[in-house]
Short mmCIF file of C-alpha atoms in Angstrom, two decimals:
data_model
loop_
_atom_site.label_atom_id
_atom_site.label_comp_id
_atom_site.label_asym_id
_atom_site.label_seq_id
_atom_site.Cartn_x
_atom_site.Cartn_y
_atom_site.Cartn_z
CA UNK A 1 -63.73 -28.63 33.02
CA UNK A 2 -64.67 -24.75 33.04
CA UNK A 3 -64.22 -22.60 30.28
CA UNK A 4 -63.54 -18.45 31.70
CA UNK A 5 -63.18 -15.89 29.36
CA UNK A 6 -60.30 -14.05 29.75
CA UNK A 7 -60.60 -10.78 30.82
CA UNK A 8 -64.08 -11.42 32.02
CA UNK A 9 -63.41 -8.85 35.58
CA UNK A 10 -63.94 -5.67 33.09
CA UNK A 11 -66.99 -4.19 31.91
CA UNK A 12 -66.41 -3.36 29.04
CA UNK A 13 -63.39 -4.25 26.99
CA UNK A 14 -60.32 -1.38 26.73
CA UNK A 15 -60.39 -1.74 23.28
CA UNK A 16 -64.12 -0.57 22.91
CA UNK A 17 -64.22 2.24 25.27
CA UNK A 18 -64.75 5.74 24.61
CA UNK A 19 -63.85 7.47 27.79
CA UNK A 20 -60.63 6.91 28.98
CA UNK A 21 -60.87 4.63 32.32
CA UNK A 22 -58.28 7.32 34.11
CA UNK A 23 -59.32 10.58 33.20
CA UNK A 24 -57.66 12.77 35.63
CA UNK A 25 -54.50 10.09 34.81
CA UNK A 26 -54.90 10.92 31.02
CA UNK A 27 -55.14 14.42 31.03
CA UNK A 28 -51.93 14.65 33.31
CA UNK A 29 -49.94 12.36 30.41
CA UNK A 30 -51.30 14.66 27.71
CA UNK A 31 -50.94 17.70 29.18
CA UNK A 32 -47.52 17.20 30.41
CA UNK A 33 -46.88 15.92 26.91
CA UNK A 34 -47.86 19.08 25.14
CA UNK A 35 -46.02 20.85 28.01
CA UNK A 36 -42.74 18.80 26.96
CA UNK A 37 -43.16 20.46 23.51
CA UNK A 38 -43.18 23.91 24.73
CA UNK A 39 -39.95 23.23 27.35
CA UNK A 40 -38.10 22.24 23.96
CA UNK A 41 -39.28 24.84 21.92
CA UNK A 42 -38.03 27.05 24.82
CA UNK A 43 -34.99 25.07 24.76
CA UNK A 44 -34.48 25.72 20.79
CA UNK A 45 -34.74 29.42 20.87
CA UNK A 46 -32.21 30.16 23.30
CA UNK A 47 -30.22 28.44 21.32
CA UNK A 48 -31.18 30.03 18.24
CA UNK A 49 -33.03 27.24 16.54
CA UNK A 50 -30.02 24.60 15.89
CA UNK A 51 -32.40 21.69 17.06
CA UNK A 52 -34.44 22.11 13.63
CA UNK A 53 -31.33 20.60 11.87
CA UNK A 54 -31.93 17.54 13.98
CA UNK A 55 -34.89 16.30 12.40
CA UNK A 56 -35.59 13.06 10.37
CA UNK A 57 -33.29 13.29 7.50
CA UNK A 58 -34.34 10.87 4.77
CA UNK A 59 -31.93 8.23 4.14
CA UNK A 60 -29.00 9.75 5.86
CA UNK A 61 -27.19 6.96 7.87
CA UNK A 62 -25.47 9.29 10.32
CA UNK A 63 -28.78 10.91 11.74
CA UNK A 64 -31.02 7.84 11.48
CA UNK A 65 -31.00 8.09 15.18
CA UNK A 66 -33.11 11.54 15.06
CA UNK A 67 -36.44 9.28 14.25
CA UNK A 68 -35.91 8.89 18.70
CA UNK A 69 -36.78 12.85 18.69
CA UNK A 70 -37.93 14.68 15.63
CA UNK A 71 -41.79 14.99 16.93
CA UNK A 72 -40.55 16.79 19.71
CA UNK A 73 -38.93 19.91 17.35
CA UNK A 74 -41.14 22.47 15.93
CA UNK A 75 -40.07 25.36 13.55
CA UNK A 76 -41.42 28.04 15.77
CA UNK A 77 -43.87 28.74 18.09
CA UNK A 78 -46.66 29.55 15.37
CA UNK A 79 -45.74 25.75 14.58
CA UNK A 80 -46.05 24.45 17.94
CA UNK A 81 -48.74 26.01 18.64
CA UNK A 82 -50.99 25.10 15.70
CA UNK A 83 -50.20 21.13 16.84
CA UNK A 84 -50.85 21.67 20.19
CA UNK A 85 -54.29 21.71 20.17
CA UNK A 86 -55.33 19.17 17.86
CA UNK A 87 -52.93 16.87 19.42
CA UNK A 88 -54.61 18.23 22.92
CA UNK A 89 -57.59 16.64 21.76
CA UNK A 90 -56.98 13.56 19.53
CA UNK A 91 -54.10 12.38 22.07
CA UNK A 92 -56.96 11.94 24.66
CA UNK A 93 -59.12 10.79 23.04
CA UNK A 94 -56.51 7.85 21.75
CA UNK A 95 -56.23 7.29 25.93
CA UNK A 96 -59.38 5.54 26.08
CA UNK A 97 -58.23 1.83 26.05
CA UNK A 98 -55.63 2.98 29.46
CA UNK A 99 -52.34 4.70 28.97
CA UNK A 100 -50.82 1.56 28.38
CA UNK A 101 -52.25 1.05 25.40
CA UNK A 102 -52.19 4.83 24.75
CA UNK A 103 -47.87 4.30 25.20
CA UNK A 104 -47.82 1.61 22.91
CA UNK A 105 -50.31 3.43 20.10
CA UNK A 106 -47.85 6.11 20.13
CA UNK A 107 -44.81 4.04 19.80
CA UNK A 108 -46.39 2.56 16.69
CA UNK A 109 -47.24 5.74 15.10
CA UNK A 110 -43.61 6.81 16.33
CA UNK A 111 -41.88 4.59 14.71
CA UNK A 112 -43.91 4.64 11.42
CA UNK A 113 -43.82 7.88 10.64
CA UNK A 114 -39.94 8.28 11.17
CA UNK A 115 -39.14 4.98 9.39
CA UNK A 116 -41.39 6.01 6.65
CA UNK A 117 -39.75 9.69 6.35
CA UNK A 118 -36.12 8.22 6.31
CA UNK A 119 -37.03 5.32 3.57
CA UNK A 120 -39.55 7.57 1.39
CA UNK A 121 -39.60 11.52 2.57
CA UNK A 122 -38.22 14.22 0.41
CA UNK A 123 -34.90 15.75 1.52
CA UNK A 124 -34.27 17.95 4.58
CA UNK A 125 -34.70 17.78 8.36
CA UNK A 126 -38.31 16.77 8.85
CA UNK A 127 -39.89 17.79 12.64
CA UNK A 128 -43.15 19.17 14.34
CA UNK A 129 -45.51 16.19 16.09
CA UNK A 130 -48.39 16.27 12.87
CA UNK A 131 -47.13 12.82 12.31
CA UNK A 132 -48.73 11.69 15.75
CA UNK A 133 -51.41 14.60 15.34
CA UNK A 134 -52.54 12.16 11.79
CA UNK A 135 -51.95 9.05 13.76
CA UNK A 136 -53.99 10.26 16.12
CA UNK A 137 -56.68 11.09 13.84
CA UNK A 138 -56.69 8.01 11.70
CA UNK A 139 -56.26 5.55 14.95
CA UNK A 140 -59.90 7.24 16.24
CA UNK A 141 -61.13 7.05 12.57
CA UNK A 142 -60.73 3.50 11.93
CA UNK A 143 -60.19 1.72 15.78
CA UNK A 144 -64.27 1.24 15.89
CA UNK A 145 -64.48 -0.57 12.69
CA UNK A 146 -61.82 -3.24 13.84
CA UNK A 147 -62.92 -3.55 16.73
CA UNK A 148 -66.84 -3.26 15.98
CA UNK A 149 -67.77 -0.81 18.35
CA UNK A 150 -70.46 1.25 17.48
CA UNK A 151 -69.74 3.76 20.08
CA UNK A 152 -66.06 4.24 19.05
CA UNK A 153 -67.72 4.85 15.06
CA UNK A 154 -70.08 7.97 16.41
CA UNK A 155 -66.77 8.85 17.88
CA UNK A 156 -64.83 8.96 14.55
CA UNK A 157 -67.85 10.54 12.97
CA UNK A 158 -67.34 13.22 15.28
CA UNK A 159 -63.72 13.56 15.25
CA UNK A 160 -64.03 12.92 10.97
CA UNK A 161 -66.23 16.37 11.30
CA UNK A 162 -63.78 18.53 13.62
CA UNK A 163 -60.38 17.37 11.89
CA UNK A 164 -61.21 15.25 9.18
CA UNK A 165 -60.65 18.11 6.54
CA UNK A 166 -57.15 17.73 7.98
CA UNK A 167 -56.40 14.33 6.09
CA UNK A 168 -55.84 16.35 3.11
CA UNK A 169 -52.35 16.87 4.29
CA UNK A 170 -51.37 13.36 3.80
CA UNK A 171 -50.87 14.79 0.31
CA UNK A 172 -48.12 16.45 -1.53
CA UNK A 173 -49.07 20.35 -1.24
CA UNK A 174 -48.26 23.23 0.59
CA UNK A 175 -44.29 23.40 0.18
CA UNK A 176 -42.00 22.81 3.67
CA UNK A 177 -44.97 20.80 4.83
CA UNK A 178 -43.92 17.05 5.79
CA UNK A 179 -46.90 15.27 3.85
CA UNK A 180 -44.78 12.06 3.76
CA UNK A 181 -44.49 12.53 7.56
CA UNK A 182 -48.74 13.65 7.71
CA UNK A 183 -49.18 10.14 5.64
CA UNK A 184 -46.68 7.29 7.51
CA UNK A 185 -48.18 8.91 10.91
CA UNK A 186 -51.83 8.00 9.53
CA UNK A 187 -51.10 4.28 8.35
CA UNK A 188 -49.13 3.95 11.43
CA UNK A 189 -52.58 4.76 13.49
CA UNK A 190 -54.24 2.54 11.13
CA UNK A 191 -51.87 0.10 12.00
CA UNK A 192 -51.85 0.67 15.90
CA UNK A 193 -56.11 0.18 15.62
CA UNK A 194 -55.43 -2.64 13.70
CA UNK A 195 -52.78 -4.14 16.70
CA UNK A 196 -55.64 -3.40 19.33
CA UNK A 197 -58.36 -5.10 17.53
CA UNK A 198 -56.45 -8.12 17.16
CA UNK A 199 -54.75 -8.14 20.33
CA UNK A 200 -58.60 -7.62 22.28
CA UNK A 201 -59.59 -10.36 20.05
CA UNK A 202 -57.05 -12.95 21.54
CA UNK A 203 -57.64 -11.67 25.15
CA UNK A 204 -61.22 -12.41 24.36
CA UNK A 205 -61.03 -15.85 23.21
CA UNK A 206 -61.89 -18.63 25.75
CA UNK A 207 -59.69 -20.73 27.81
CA UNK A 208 -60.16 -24.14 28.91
CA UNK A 209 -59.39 -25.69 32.54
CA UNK A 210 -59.12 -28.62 32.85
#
């Protein structure tokens, strides 16, 4: 009878890395994520800004389906281009555990942050990617702690000091910003940390041939 742990090949586990394991890989998916941004926001001013109806419009059963595309739309250019940086930076840093992981982060801050604007958010047509720029943020903040990884902490120390004055936006304030979409993004990145912590923590445990 041998016992292997699982996942034994890698040096060190995805879910405690700090560097991505594909760089070049992980700056093309950002990059050409951002770029994606600016191709709609190209798209929305020929046509004269109509795509900023099609937000996430709280508890509106017709356009429920707009929680598929609302980080996508951005207000104007000033907007876009205020995210893109931040989201330049946190996005790649939130590919260290693969882009596989990265993909399914996303998803969960995704979906959190439009299900929580169409239950809870104020209404109107909310848009602009914050909502994954505060999952982002909170996913790097708290991911180390889960997964006790002292590496990934001096990492959200780090990040805490660049863009943690930013969490202040999870609160109501400046108005025709989406703080409802600023605070379901950021317990959605809690949440994804808290998926990748526990999901590492399965891979890890042993396994028994017998």
């Amino acid at each position: 009878m041998t016992a292997v742990p699982k996942g034994s090949r890698a040096s060190k586990p995805l879910a405690k890395r700090v560097v991505p394991p594909q760089p070049v890989l992980s700056s093309v998916v950002v990059l050409g994520f951002v770029g994606l941004l600016y191709v709609v926001e190209a798209i929305d001013t020929l046509l004269g800004g109509r795509l900023n109806d099609d937000g996430v419009i709280p508890r509106d059963f017709s356009e429920w389906d707009n929680i598929i595309w609302f980080p996508l739309l951005h207000g104007d250019w000033t907007h876009l281009t205020g995210n893109a940086v931040p989201l330049l930076v946190l996005a790649y840093l939130a590919t260290s555990g693969g882009i596989k992981q990265f993909l399914q982060v996303t998803a969960v801050i995704w979906l959190t942050s439009g299900l929580g604007v169409w239950v809870f958010g104020s209404y109107g047509s909310h848009i602009g990617a914050s909502g994954l720029i505060f999952g982002f943020l909170a996913f790097l903040l708290v991911r180390g702690i889960f997964a006790r990884s002292p590496l990934q902490i001096v990492v959200a120390v780090v990040v805490f000091a660049l863009y943690g004055a930013a969490l202040w936006g999870v609160l109501p304030g400046q108005p025709g910003i989406s703080w409802e979409g600023h605070l379901f993004g950021a317990l959605g990145g809690v949440l994804a940390a808290w998926g990748v912590a526990r999901d590492a923590a399965k891979s890890a445990r042993t396994t028994l041939d017998a």
